[in-house]
């Protein structure tokens, strides 16, 4: 583990820990406030993210941005990243070995950002961070506290594109995040 961003970022530049390195255009490391209270973790880059080297800039990301705007969440104030940093071919779910190879980068990001709250976007994020026993349908919208971090599992933004109900639930979950953030700020004062 690195105790600073420079070394961590340097360590990933030529990463070949898994087969996703072969077809990538860009590593999508993460974006946002490196001291954010709230961190968002998705699954892995899609085509647009791979092209731009930034997380959640495609259709799903735009939908997430809309929710952020509606709720008054400043995208620059949070930190956004993914389970895997390179695009899985055809946007398939990252395989176990790929996620495992990449997870140390994410652990290091969490260590450096020190978020109070982590929003887990979809099943891949939930299972890789909290464990395979968790299912997104049963877990979404419910706080899970572990080692002083509050986790909020919710739908992956791509799922919202297909389902209006999930959009409402996603909003609800993000509202809970804002409430918890305020509560935690009050406790600190
Ligand atoms: N889906 C993800 O899980 N992450 C991104 O960055 C974009 C789409």
mmCIF file with all atom_site columns, C-alpha atoms and ligand atoms in Angstrom:
data_model
loop_
_atom_site.group_PDB
_atom_site.id
_atom_site.type_symbol
_atom_site.label_atom_id
_atom_site.label_alt_id
_atom_site.label_comp_id
_atom_site.label_asym_id
_atom_site.label_entity_id
_atom_site.label_seq_id
_atom_site.pdbx_PDB_ins_code
_atom_site.Cartn_x
_atom_site.Cartn_y
_atom_site.Cartn_z
_atom_site.occupancy
_atom_site.B_iso_or_equiv
_atom_site.pdbx_formal_charge
_atom_site.auth_seq_id
_atom_site.auth_comp_id
_atom_site.auth_asym_id
_atom_site.auth_atom_id
_atom_site.pdbx_PDB_model_num
ATOM   1   C CA . UNK A 1 1   ? 0.000   0.000   0.000   1.00 0.00 ? 1   UNK A CA 1
ATOM   2   C CA . UNK A 1 2   ? 1.187   3.494   -0.823  1.00 0.00 ? 2   UNK A CA 1
ATOM   3   C CA . UNK A 1 3   ? 0.704   6.376   1.561   1.00 0.00 ? 3   UNK A CA 1
ATOM   4   C CA . UNK A 1 4   ? 0.485   8.973   -1.195  1.00 0.00 ? 4   UNK A CA 1
ATOM   5   C CA . UNK A 1 5   ? -1.379  9.437   -4.467  1.00 0.00 ? 5   UNK A CA 1
ATOM   6   C CA . UNK A 1 6   ? 1.687   10.031  -6.623  1.00 0.00 ? 6   UNK A CA 1
ATOM   7   C CA . UNK A 1 7   ? 3.170   6.620   -5.912  1.00 0.00 ? 7   UNK A CA 1
ATOM   8   C CA . UNK A 1 8   ? -0.175  4.865   -6.190  1.00 0.00 ? 8   UNK A CA 1
ATOM   9   C CA . UNK A 1 9   ? -0.928  6.498   -9.539  1.00 0.00 ? 9   UNK A CA 1
ATOM   10  C CA . UNK A 1 10  ? 2.560   5.744   -10.771 1.00 0.00 ? 10  UNK A CA 1
ATOM   11  C CA . UNK A 1 11  ? 2.159   2.094   -9.781  1.00 0.00 ? 11  UNK A CA 1
ATOM   12  C CA . UNK A 1 12  ? -0.833  1.530   -12.053 1.00 0.00 ? 12  UNK A CA 1
ATOM   13  C CA . UNK A 1 13  ? 0.370   3.265   -15.224 1.00 0.00 ? 13  UNK A CA 1
ATOM   14  C CA . UNK A 1 14  ? 1.725   0.119   -16.877 1.00 0.00 ? 14  UNK A CA 1
ATOM   15  C CA . UNK A 1 15  ? -0.470  -2.366  -15.046 1.00 0.00 ? 15  UNK A CA 1
ATOM   16  C CA . UNK A 1 16  ? -0.587  -5.816  -16.595 1.00 0.00 ? 16  UNK A CA 1
ATOM   17  C CA . UNK A 1 17  ? -1.960  -7.705  -13.616 1.00 0.00 ? 17  UNK A CA 1
ATOM   18  C CA . UNK A 1 18  ? -4.852  -9.110  -15.629 1.00 0.00 ? 18  UNK A CA 1
ATOM   19  C CA . UNK A 1 19  ? -5.976  -9.685  -19.211 1.00 0.00 ? 19  UNK A CA 1
ATOM   20  C CA . UNK A 1 20  ? -8.065  -6.500  -19.338 1.00 0.00 ? 20  UNK A CA 1
ATOM   21  C CA . UNK A 1 21  ? -4.846  -4.596  -20.007 1.00 0.00 ? 21  UNK A CA 1
ATOM   22  C CA . UNK A 1 22  ? -4.693  -5.994  -23.534 1.00 0.00 ? 22  UNK A CA 1
ATOM   23  C CA . UNK A 1 23  ? -7.564  -4.091  -25.122 1.00 0.00 ? 23  UNK A CA 1
ATOM   24  C CA . UNK A 1 24  ? -7.708  -1.001  -22.945 1.00 0.00 ? 24  UNK A CA 1
ATOM   25  C CA . UNK A 1 25  ? -7.272  2.450   -24.424 1.00 0.00 ? 25  UNK A CA 1
ATOM   26  C CA . UNK A 1 26  ? -6.993  4.116   -21.039 1.00 0.00 ? 26  UNK A CA 1
ATOM   27  C CA . UNK A 1 27  ? -6.849  3.103   -17.422 1.00 0.00 ? 27  UNK A CA 1
ATOM   28  C CA . UNK A 1 28  ? -9.826  4.642   -15.642 1.00 0.00 ? 28  UNK A CA 1
ATOM   29  C CA . UNK A 1 29  ? -8.385  5.202   -12.218 1.00 0.00 ? 29  UNK A CA 1
ATOM   30  C CA . UNK A 1 30  ? -10.907 7.489   -10.564 1.00 0.00 ? 30  UNK A CA 1
ATOM   31  C CA . UNK A 1 31  ? -12.004 11.083  -10.382 1.00 0.00 ? 31  UNK A CA 1
ATOM   32  C CA . UNK A 1 32  ? -13.051 13.672  -7.852  1.00 0.00 ? 32  UNK A CA 1
ATOM   33  C CA . UNK A 1 33  ? -12.197 14.968  -4.424  1.00 0.00 ? 33  UNK A CA 1
ATOM   34  C CA . UNK A 1 34  ? -9.350  12.917  -3.009  1.00 0.00 ? 34  UNK A CA 1
ATOM   35  C CA . UNK A 1 35  ? -10.523 13.786  0.501   1.00 0.00 ? 35  UNK A CA 1
ATOM   36  C CA . UNK A 1 36  ? -14.194 13.191  -0.148  1.00 0.00 ? 36  UNK A CA 1
ATOM   37  C CA . UNK A 1 37  ? -16.578 12.157  2.619   1.00 0.00 ? 37  UNK A CA 1
ATOM   38  C CA . UNK A 1 38  ? -18.524 10.160  0.066   1.00 0.00 ? 38  UNK A CA 1
ATOM   39  C CA . UNK A 1 39  ? -17.029 7.700   -2.399  1.00 0.00 ? 39  UNK A CA 1
ATOM   40  C CA . UNK A 1 40  ? -18.901 5.983   -5.245  1.00 0.00 ? 40  UNK A CA 1
ATOM   41  C CA . UNK A 1 41  ? -17.763 2.608   -6.532  1.00 0.00 ? 41  UNK A CA 1
ATOM   42  C CA . UNK A 1 42  ? -19.069 1.225   -9.819  1.00 0.00 ? 42  UNK A CA 1
ATOM   43  C CA . UNK A 1 43  ? -18.260 -1.904  -11.767 1.00 0.00 ? 43  UNK A CA 1
ATOM   44  C CA . UNK A 1 44  ? -15.849 -1.071  -14.550 1.00 0.00 ? 44  UNK A CA 1
ATOM   45  C CA . UNK A 1 45  ? -15.322 1.344   -17.422 1.00 0.00 ? 45  UNK A CA 1
ATOM   46  C CA . UNK A 1 46  ? -17.497 1.166   -20.509 1.00 0.00 ? 46  UNK A CA 1
ATOM   47  C CA . UNK A 1 47  ? -16.562 2.317   -23.997 1.00 0.00 ? 47  UNK A CA 1
ATOM   48  C CA . UNK A 1 48  ? -16.856 6.054   -23.294 1.00 0.00 ? 48  UNK A CA 1
ATOM   49  C CA . UNK A 1 49  ? -14.916 5.762   -20.056 1.00 0.00 ? 49  UNK A CA 1
ATOM   50  C CA . UNK A 1 50  ? -12.211 3.735   -21.805 1.00 0.00 ? 50  UNK A CA 1
ATOM   51  C CA . UNK A 1 51  ? -11.910 6.421   -24.475 1.00 0.00 ? 51  UNK A CA 1
ATOM   52  C CA . UNK A 1 52  ? -11.835 9.359   -22.064 1.00 0.00 ? 52  UNK A CA 1
ATOM   53  C CA . UNK A 1 53  ? -10.026 7.751   -19.138 1.00 0.00 ? 53  UNK A CA 1
ATOM   54  C CA . UNK A 1 54  ? -12.710 8.989   -16.750 1.00 0.00 ? 54  UNK A CA 1
ATOM   55  C CA . UNK A 1 55  ? -15.378 7.102   -14.780 1.00 0.00 ? 55  UNK A CA 1
ATOM   56  C CA . UNK A 1 56  ? -19.100 7.395   -15.465 1.00 0.00 ? 56  UNK A CA 1
ATOM   57  C CA . UNK A 1 57  ? -19.017 9.718   -18.459 1.00 0.00 ? 57  UNK A CA 1
ATOM   58  C CA . UNK A 1 58  ? -21.271 7.601   -20.722 1.00 0.00 ? 58  UNK A CA 1
ATOM   59  C CA . UNK A 1 59  ? -25.045 7.173   -20.630 1.00 0.00 ? 59  UNK A CA 1
ATOM   60  C CA . UNK A 1 60  ? -25.147 5.671   -17.159 1.00 0.00 ? 60  UNK A CA 1
ATOM   61  C CA . UNK A 1 61  ? -22.872 8.412   -15.899 1.00 0.00 ? 61  UNK A CA 1
ATOM   62  C CA . UNK A 1 62  ? -25.044 11.100  -17.399 1.00 0.00 ? 62  UNK A CA 1
ATOM   63  C CA . UNK A 1 63  ? -28.033 9.661   -15.608 1.00 0.00 ? 63  UNK A CA 1
ATOM   64  C CA . UNK A 1 64  ? -26.056 9.633   -12.373 1.00 0.00 ? 64  UNK A CA 1
ATOM   65  C CA . UNK A 1 65  ? -25.092 13.272  -12.997 1.00 0.00 ? 65  UNK A CA 1
ATOM   66  C CA . UNK A 1 66  ? -28.754 14.156  -13.379 1.00 0.00 ? 66  UNK A CA 1
ATOM   67  C CA . UNK A 1 67  ? -29.539 12.576  -10.011 1.00 0.00 ? 67  UNK A CA 1
ATOM   68  C CA . UNK A 1 68  ? -26.576 14.441  -8.501  1.00 0.00 ? 68  UNK A CA 1
ATOM   69  C CA . UNK A 1 69  ? -27.835 17.721  -9.904  1.00 0.00 ? 69  UNK A CA 1
ATOM   70  C CA . UNK A 1 70  ? -31.380 17.083  -8.688  1.00 0.00 ? 70  UNK A CA 1
ATOM   71  C CA . UNK A 1 71  ? -30.189 16.290  -5.188  1.00 0.00 ? 71  UNK A CA 1
ATOM   72  C CA . UNK A 1 72  ? -27.568 18.999  -4.956  1.00 0.00 ? 72  UNK A CA 1
ATOM   73  C CA . UNK A 1 73  ? -24.590 16.656  -4.987  1.00 0.00 ? 73  UNK A CA 1
ATOM   74  C CA . UNK A 1 74  ? -21.526 18.285  -6.513  1.00 0.00 ? 74  UNK A CA 1
ATOM   75  C CA . UNK A 1 75  ? -19.706 15.685  -8.606  1.00 0.00 ? 75  UNK A CA 1
ATOM   76  C CA . UNK A 1 76  ? -16.416 17.412  -7.854  1.00 0.00 ? 76  UNK A CA 1
ATOM   77  C CA . UNK A 1 77  ? -16.984 16.992  -4.111  1.00 0.00 ? 77  UNK A CA 1
ATOM   78  C CA . UNK A 1 78  ? -17.260 13.193  -4.196  1.00 0.00 ? 78  UNK A CA 1
ATOM   79  C CA . UNK A 1 79  ? -14.783 10.565  -5.371  1.00 0.00 ? 79  UNK A CA 1
ATOM   80  C CA . UNK A 1 80  ? -15.843 8.156   -8.102  1.00 0.00 ? 80  UNK A CA 1
ATOM   81  C CA . UNK A 1 81  ? -14.110 4.951   -9.132  1.00 0.00 ? 81  UNK A CA 1
ATOM   82  C CA . UNK A 1 82  ? -14.737 1.329   -10.126 1.00 0.00 ? 82  UNK A CA 1
ATOM   83  C CA . UNK A 1 83  ? -13.944 -2.235  -9.093  1.00 0.00 ? 83  UNK A CA 1
ATOM   84  C CA . UNK A 1 84  ? -11.826 -2.734  -12.221 1.00 0.00 ? 84  UNK A CA 1
ATOM   85  C CA . UNK A 1 85  ? -9.920  0.100   -13.832 1.00 0.00 ? 85  UNK A CA 1
ATOM   86  C CA . UNK A 1 86  ? -9.834  -1.293  -17.366 1.00 0.00 ? 86  UNK A CA 1
ATOM   87  C CA . UNK A 1 87  ? -12.786 -1.962  -19.644 1.00 0.00 ? 87  UNK A CA 1
ATOM   88  C CA . UNK A 1 88  ? -14.069 -5.529  -19.779 1.00 0.00 ? 88  UNK A CA 1
ATOM   89  C CA . UNK A 1 89  ? -14.727 -6.509  -23.420 1.00 0.00 ? 89  UNK A CA 1
ATOM   90  C CA . UNK A 1 90  ? -18.321 -5.881  -24.539 1.00 0.00 ? 90  UNK A CA 1
ATOM   91  C CA . UNK A 1 91  ? -19.023 -4.429  -21.088 1.00 0.00 ? 91  UNK A CA 1
ATOM   92  C CA . UNK A 1 92  ? -19.267 -7.864  -19.543 1.00 0.00 ? 92  UNK A CA 1
ATOM   93  C CA . UNK A 1 93  ? -19.097 -8.257  -15.773 1.00 0.00 ? 93  UNK A CA 1
ATOM   94  C CA . UNK A 1 94  ? -15.479 -8.354  -14.567 1.00 0.00 ? 94  UNK A CA 1
ATOM   95  C CA . UNK A 1 95  ? -14.315 -11.915 -13.943 1.00 0.00 ? 95  UNK A CA 1
ATOM   96  C CA . UNK A 1 96  ? -13.211 -12.988 -10.501 1.00 0.00 ? 96  UNK A CA 1
ATOM   97  C CA . UNK A 1 97  ? -9.493  -12.980 -11.294 1.00 0.00 ? 97  UNK A CA 1
ATOM   98  C CA . UNK A 1 98  ? -9.759  -9.514  -12.875 1.00 0.00 ? 98  UNK A CA 1
ATOM   99  C CA . UNK A 1 99  ? -11.535 -8.026  -9.879  1.00 0.00 ? 99  UNK A CA 1
ATOM   100 C CA . UNK A 1 100 ? -9.112  -9.743  -7.503  1.00 0.00 ? 100 UNK A CA 1
ATOM   101 C CA . UNK A 1 101 ? -6.105  -8.415  -9.414  1.00 0.00 ? 101 UNK A CA 1
ATOM   102 C CA . UNK A 1 102 ? -7.451  -4.870  -9.300  1.00 0.00 ? 102 UNK A CA 1
ATOM   103 C CA . UNK A 1 103 ? -8.800  -4.771  -5.758  1.00 0.00 ? 103 UNK A CA 1
ATOM   104 C CA . UNK A 1 104 ? -5.579  -3.619  -4.116  1.00 0.00 ? 104 UNK A CA 1
ATOM   105 C CA . UNK A 1 105 ? -5.714  -0.378  -6.088  1.00 0.00 ? 105 UNK A CA 1
ATOM   106 C CA . UNK A 1 106 ? -9.209  0.239   -4.796  1.00 0.00 ? 106 UNK A CA 1
ATOM   107 C CA . UNK A 1 107 ? -8.240  -0.629  -1.230  1.00 0.00 ? 107 UNK A CA 1
ATOM   108 C CA . UNK A 1 108 ? -5.411  1.854   -1.502  1.00 0.00 ? 108 UNK A CA 1
ATOM   109 C CA . UNK A 1 109 ? -7.764  4.506   -2.881  1.00 0.00 ? 109 UNK A CA 1
ATOM   110 C CA . UNK A 1 110 ? -10.121 3.977   0.067   1.00 0.00 ? 110 UNK A CA 1
ATOM   111 C CA . UNK A 1 111 ? -7.190  4.180   2.462   1.00 0.00 ? 111 UNK A CA 1
ATOM   112 C CA . UNK A 1 112 ? -6.110  7.527   0.993   1.00 0.00 ? 112 UNK A CA 1
ATOM   113 C CA . UNK A 1 113 ? -9.542  9.122   0.498   1.00 0.00 ? 113 UNK A CA 1
ATOM   114 C CA . UNK A 1 114 ? -10.749 7.979   3.959   1.00 0.00 ? 114 UNK A CA 1
ATOM   115 C CA . UNK A 1 115 ? -14.438 8.286   3.054   1.00 0.00 ? 115 UNK A CA 1
ATOM   116 C CA . UNK A 1 116 ? -17.057 8.163   5.769   1.00 0.00 ? 116 UNK A CA 1
ATOM   117 C CA . UNK A 1 117 ? -19.609 6.788   3.334   1.00 0.00 ? 117 UNK A CA 1
ATOM   118 C CA . UNK A 1 118 ? -19.193 4.442   0.363   1.00 0.00 ? 118 UNK A CA 1
ATOM   119 C CA . UNK A 1 119 ? -21.980 4.083   -2.173  1.00 0.00 ? 119 UNK A CA 1
ATOM   120 C CA . UNK A 1 120 ? -21.824 0.687   -3.850  1.00 0.00 ? 120 UNK A CA 1
ATOM   121 C CA . UNK A 1 121 ? -23.275 0.966   -7.335  1.00 0.00 ? 121 UNK A CA 1
ATOM   122 C CA . UNK A 1 122 ? -24.717 -2.409  -8.255  1.00 0.00 ? 122 UNK A CA 1
ATOM   123 C CA . UNK A 1 123 ? -24.055 -6.043  -7.583  1.00 0.00 ? 123 UNK A CA 1
ATOM   124 C CA . UNK A 1 124 ? -20.422 -6.216  -8.714  1.00 0.00 ? 124 UNK A CA 1
ATOM   125 C CA . UNK A 1 125 ? -19.365 -3.450  -6.356  1.00 0.00 ? 125 UNK A CA 1
ATOM   126 C CA . UNK A 1 126 ? -21.429 -4.888  -3.499  1.00 0.00 ? 126 UNK A CA 1
ATOM   127 C CA . UNK A 1 127 ? -20.123 -8.440  -3.817  1.00 0.00 ? 127 UNK A CA 1
ATOM   128 C CA . UNK A 1 128 ? -16.497 -7.492  -4.281  1.00 0.00 ? 128 UNK A CA 1
ATOM   129 C CA . UNK A 1 129 ? -16.438 -5.043  -1.395  1.00 0.00 ? 129 UNK A CA 1
ATOM   130 C CA . UNK A 1 130 ? -18.727 -6.601  1.201   1.00 0.00 ? 130 UNK A CA 1
ATOM   131 C CA . UNK A 1 131 ? -18.847 -10.241 0.153   1.00 0.00 ? 131 UNK A CA 1
ATOM   132 C CA . UNK A 1 132 ? -20.503 -12.683 -2.203  1.00 0.00 ? 132 UNK A CA 1
ATOM   133 C CA . UNK A 1 133 ? -23.238 -13.432 0.303   1.00 0.00 ? 133 UNK A CA 1
ATOM   134 C CA . UNK A 1 134 ? -24.776 -10.019 -0.320  1.00 0.00 ? 134 UNK A CA 1
ATOM   135 C CA . UNK A 1 135 ? -27.402 -9.576  -3.029  1.00 0.00 ? 135 UNK A CA 1
ATOM   136 C CA . UNK A 1 136 ? -28.213 -6.154  -4.423  1.00 0.00 ? 136 UNK A CA 1
ATOM   137 C CA . UNK A 1 137 ? -32.007 -6.604  -4.412  1.00 0.00 ? 137 UNK A CA 1
ATOM   138 C CA . UNK A 1 138 ? -32.099 -7.445  -0.706  1.00 0.00 ? 138 UNK A CA 1
ATOM   139 C CA . UNK A 1 139 ? -29.324 -5.054  0.330   1.00 0.00 ? 139 UNK A CA 1
ATOM   140 C CA . UNK A 1 140 ? -30.089 -1.864  -1.534  1.00 0.00 ? 140 UNK A CA 1
ATOM   141 C CA . UNK A 1 141 ? -31.207 1.079   0.510   1.00 0.00 ? 141 UNK A CA 1
ATOM   142 C CA . UNK A 1 142 ? -29.923 -0.401  3.791   1.00 0.00 ? 142 UNK A CA 1
ATOM   143 C CA . UNK A 1 143 ? -26.899 0.853   5.663   1.00 0.00 ? 143 UNK A CA 1
ATOM   144 C CA . UNK A 1 144 ? -24.111 -1.580  6.423   1.00 0.00 ? 144 UNK A CA 1
ATOM   145 C CA . UNK A 1 145 ? -21.478 -0.291  8.818   1.00 0.00 ? 145 UNK A CA 1
ATOM   146 C CA . UNK A 1 146 ? -18.035 -1.847  8.805   1.00 0.00 ? 146 UNK A CA 1
ATOM   147 C CA . UNK A 1 147 ? -14.840 -0.516  10.339  1.00 0.00 ? 147 UNK A CA 1
ATOM   148 C CA . UNK A 1 148 ? -16.197 3.012   10.699  1.00 0.00 ? 148 UNK A CA 1
ATOM   149 C CA . UNK A 1 149 ? -17.382 3.228   7.102   1.00 0.00 ? 149 UNK A CA 1
ATOM   150 C CA . UNK A 1 150 ? -21.064 3.373   6.223   1.00 0.00 ? 150 UNK A CA 1
ATOM   151 C CA . UNK A 1 151 ? -21.873 1.465   3.050   1.00 0.00 ? 151 UNK A CA 1
ATOM   152 C CA . UNK A 1 152 ? -24.991 2.184   1.018   1.00 0.00 ? 152 UNK A CA 1
ATOM   153 C CA . UNK A 1 153 ? -25.636 -0.406  -1.677  1.00 0.00 ? 153 UNK A CA 1
ATOM   154 C CA . UNK A 1 154 ? -27.850 0.855   -4.487  1.00 0.00 ? 154 UNK A CA 1
ATOM   155 C CA . UNK A 1 155 ? -28.669 0.140   -8.108  1.00 0.00 ? 155 UNK A CA 1
ATOM   156 C CA . UNK A 1 156 ? -26.050 0.554   -10.768 1.00 0.00 ? 156 UNK A CA 1
ATOM   157 C CA . UNK A 1 157 ? -26.988 3.648   -12.820 1.00 0.00 ? 157 UNK A CA 1
ATOM   158 C CA . UNK A 1 158 ? -27.154 1.510   -15.982 1.00 0.00 ? 158 UNK A CA 1
ATOM   159 C CA . UNK A 1 159 ? -30.049 -0.405  -14.393 1.00 0.00 ? 159 UNK A CA 1
ATOM   160 C CA . UNK A 1 160 ? -31.967 2.873   -14.115 1.00 0.00 ? 160 UNK A CA 1
ATOM   161 C CA . UNK A 1 161 ? -31.938 3.272   -17.864 1.00 0.00 ? 161 UNK A CA 1
ATOM   162 C CA . UNK A 1 162 ? -34.257 0.289   -18.095 1.00 0.00 ? 162 UNK A CA 1
ATOM   163 C CA . UNK A 1 163 ? -36.486 0.700   -15.067 1.00 0.00 ? 163 UNK A CA 1
ATOM   164 C CA . UNK A 1 164 ? -38.313 3.772   -13.798 1.00 0.00 ? 164 UNK A CA 1
ATOM   165 C CA . UNK A 1 165 ? -38.919 2.270   -10.317 1.00 0.00 ? 165 UNK A CA 1
ATOM   166 C CA . UNK A 1 166 ? -35.234 1.757   -9.819  1.00 0.00 ? 166 UNK A CA 1
ATOM   167 C CA . UNK A 1 167 ? -34.702 5.421   -10.615 1.00 0.00 ? 167 UNK A CA 1
ATOM   168 C CA . UNK A 1 168 ? -36.970 6.367   -7.707  1.00 0.00 ? 168 UNK A CA 1
ATOM   169 C CA . UNK A 1 169 ? -35.167 3.948   -5.387  1.00 0.00 ? 169 UNK A CA 1
ATOM   170 C CA . UNK A 1 170 ? -31.781 5.236   -6.505  1.00 0.00 ? 170 UNK A CA 1
ATOM   171 C CA . UNK A 1 171 ? -32.866 8.764   -5.612  1.00 0.00 ? 171 UNK A CA 1
ATOM   172 C CA . UNK A 1 172 ? -34.135 7.586   -2.230  1.00 0.00 ? 172 UNK A CA 1
ATOM   173 C CA . UNK A 1 173 ? -30.835 5.884   -1.512  1.00 0.00 ? 173 UNK A CA 1
ATOM   174 C CA . UNK A 1 174 ? -28.826 8.957   -2.429  1.00 0.00 ? 174 UNK A CA 1
ATOM   175 C CA . UNK A 1 175 ? -31.078 11.067  -0.221  1.00 0.00 ? 175 UNK A CA 1
ATOM   176 C CA . UNK A 1 176 ? -30.222 8.738   2.658   1.00 0.00 ? 176 UNK A CA 1
ATOM   177 C CA . UNK A 1 177 ? -26.568 9.319   1.861   1.00 0.00 ? 177 UNK A CA 1
ATOM   178 C CA . UNK A 1 178 ? -27.017 13.072  2.145   1.00 0.00 ? 178 UNK A CA 1
ATOM   179 C CA . UNK A 1 179 ? -28.839 12.691  5.463   1.00 0.00 ? 179 UNK A CA 1
ATOM   180 C CA . UNK A 1 180 ? -26.138 10.402  6.860   1.00 0.00 ? 180 UNK A CA 1
ATOM   181 C CA . UNK A 1 181 ? -23.415 12.771  5.679   1.00 0.00 ? 181 UNK A CA 1
ATOM   182 C CA . UNK A 1 182 ? -25.064 15.625  7.582   1.00 0.00 ? 182 UNK A CA 1
ATOM   183 C CA . UNK A 1 183 ? -25.525 13.471  10.683  1.00 0.00 ? 183 UNK A CA 1
ATOM   184 C CA . UNK A 1 184 ? -21.872 12.506  10.675  1.00 0.00 ? 184 UNK A CA 1
ATOM   185 C CA . UNK A 1 185 ? -20.831 16.143  10.240  1.00 0.00 ? 185 UNK A CA 1
ATOM   186 C CA . UNK A 1 186 ? -22.989 17.071  13.265  1.00 0.00 ? 186 UNK A CA 1
ATOM   187 C CA . UNK A 1 187 ? -21.334 14.388  15.385  1.00 0.00 ? 187 UNK A CA 1
ATOM   188 C CA . UNK A 1 188 ? -17.904 15.703  14.446  1.00 0.00 ? 188 UNK A CA 1
ATOM   189 C CA . UNK A 1 189 ? -18.693 19.256  15.506  1.00 0.00 ? 189 UNK A CA 1
HETATM 190 N N1 . LIG B 2 .   ? -20.313 1.676   -15.514 1.00 0.00 ? 1   LIG B N1 1
HETATM 191 C C1 . LIG B 2 .   ? -19.486 1.515   -14.470 1.00 0.00 ? 1   LIG B C1 1
HETATM 192 O O1 . LIG B 2 .   ? -19.651 0.630   -13.656 1.00 0.00 ? 1   LIG B O1 1
HETATM 193 N N2 . LIG B 2 .   ? -18.487 2.365   -14.349 1.00 0.00 ? 1   LIG B N2 1
HETATM 194 C C2 . LIG B 2 .   ? -18.246 3.355   -15.189 1.00 0.00 ? 1   LIG B C2 1
HETATM 195 O O2 . LIG B 2 .   ? -17.300 4.093   -14.987 1.00 0.00 ? 1   LIG B O2 1
HETATM 196 C C3 . LIG B 2 .   ? -19.136 3.510   -16.269 1.00 0.00 ? 1   LIG B C3 1
HETATM 197 C C4 . LIG B 2 .   ? -20.160 2.671   -16.418 1.00 0.00 ? 1   LIG B C4 1
#
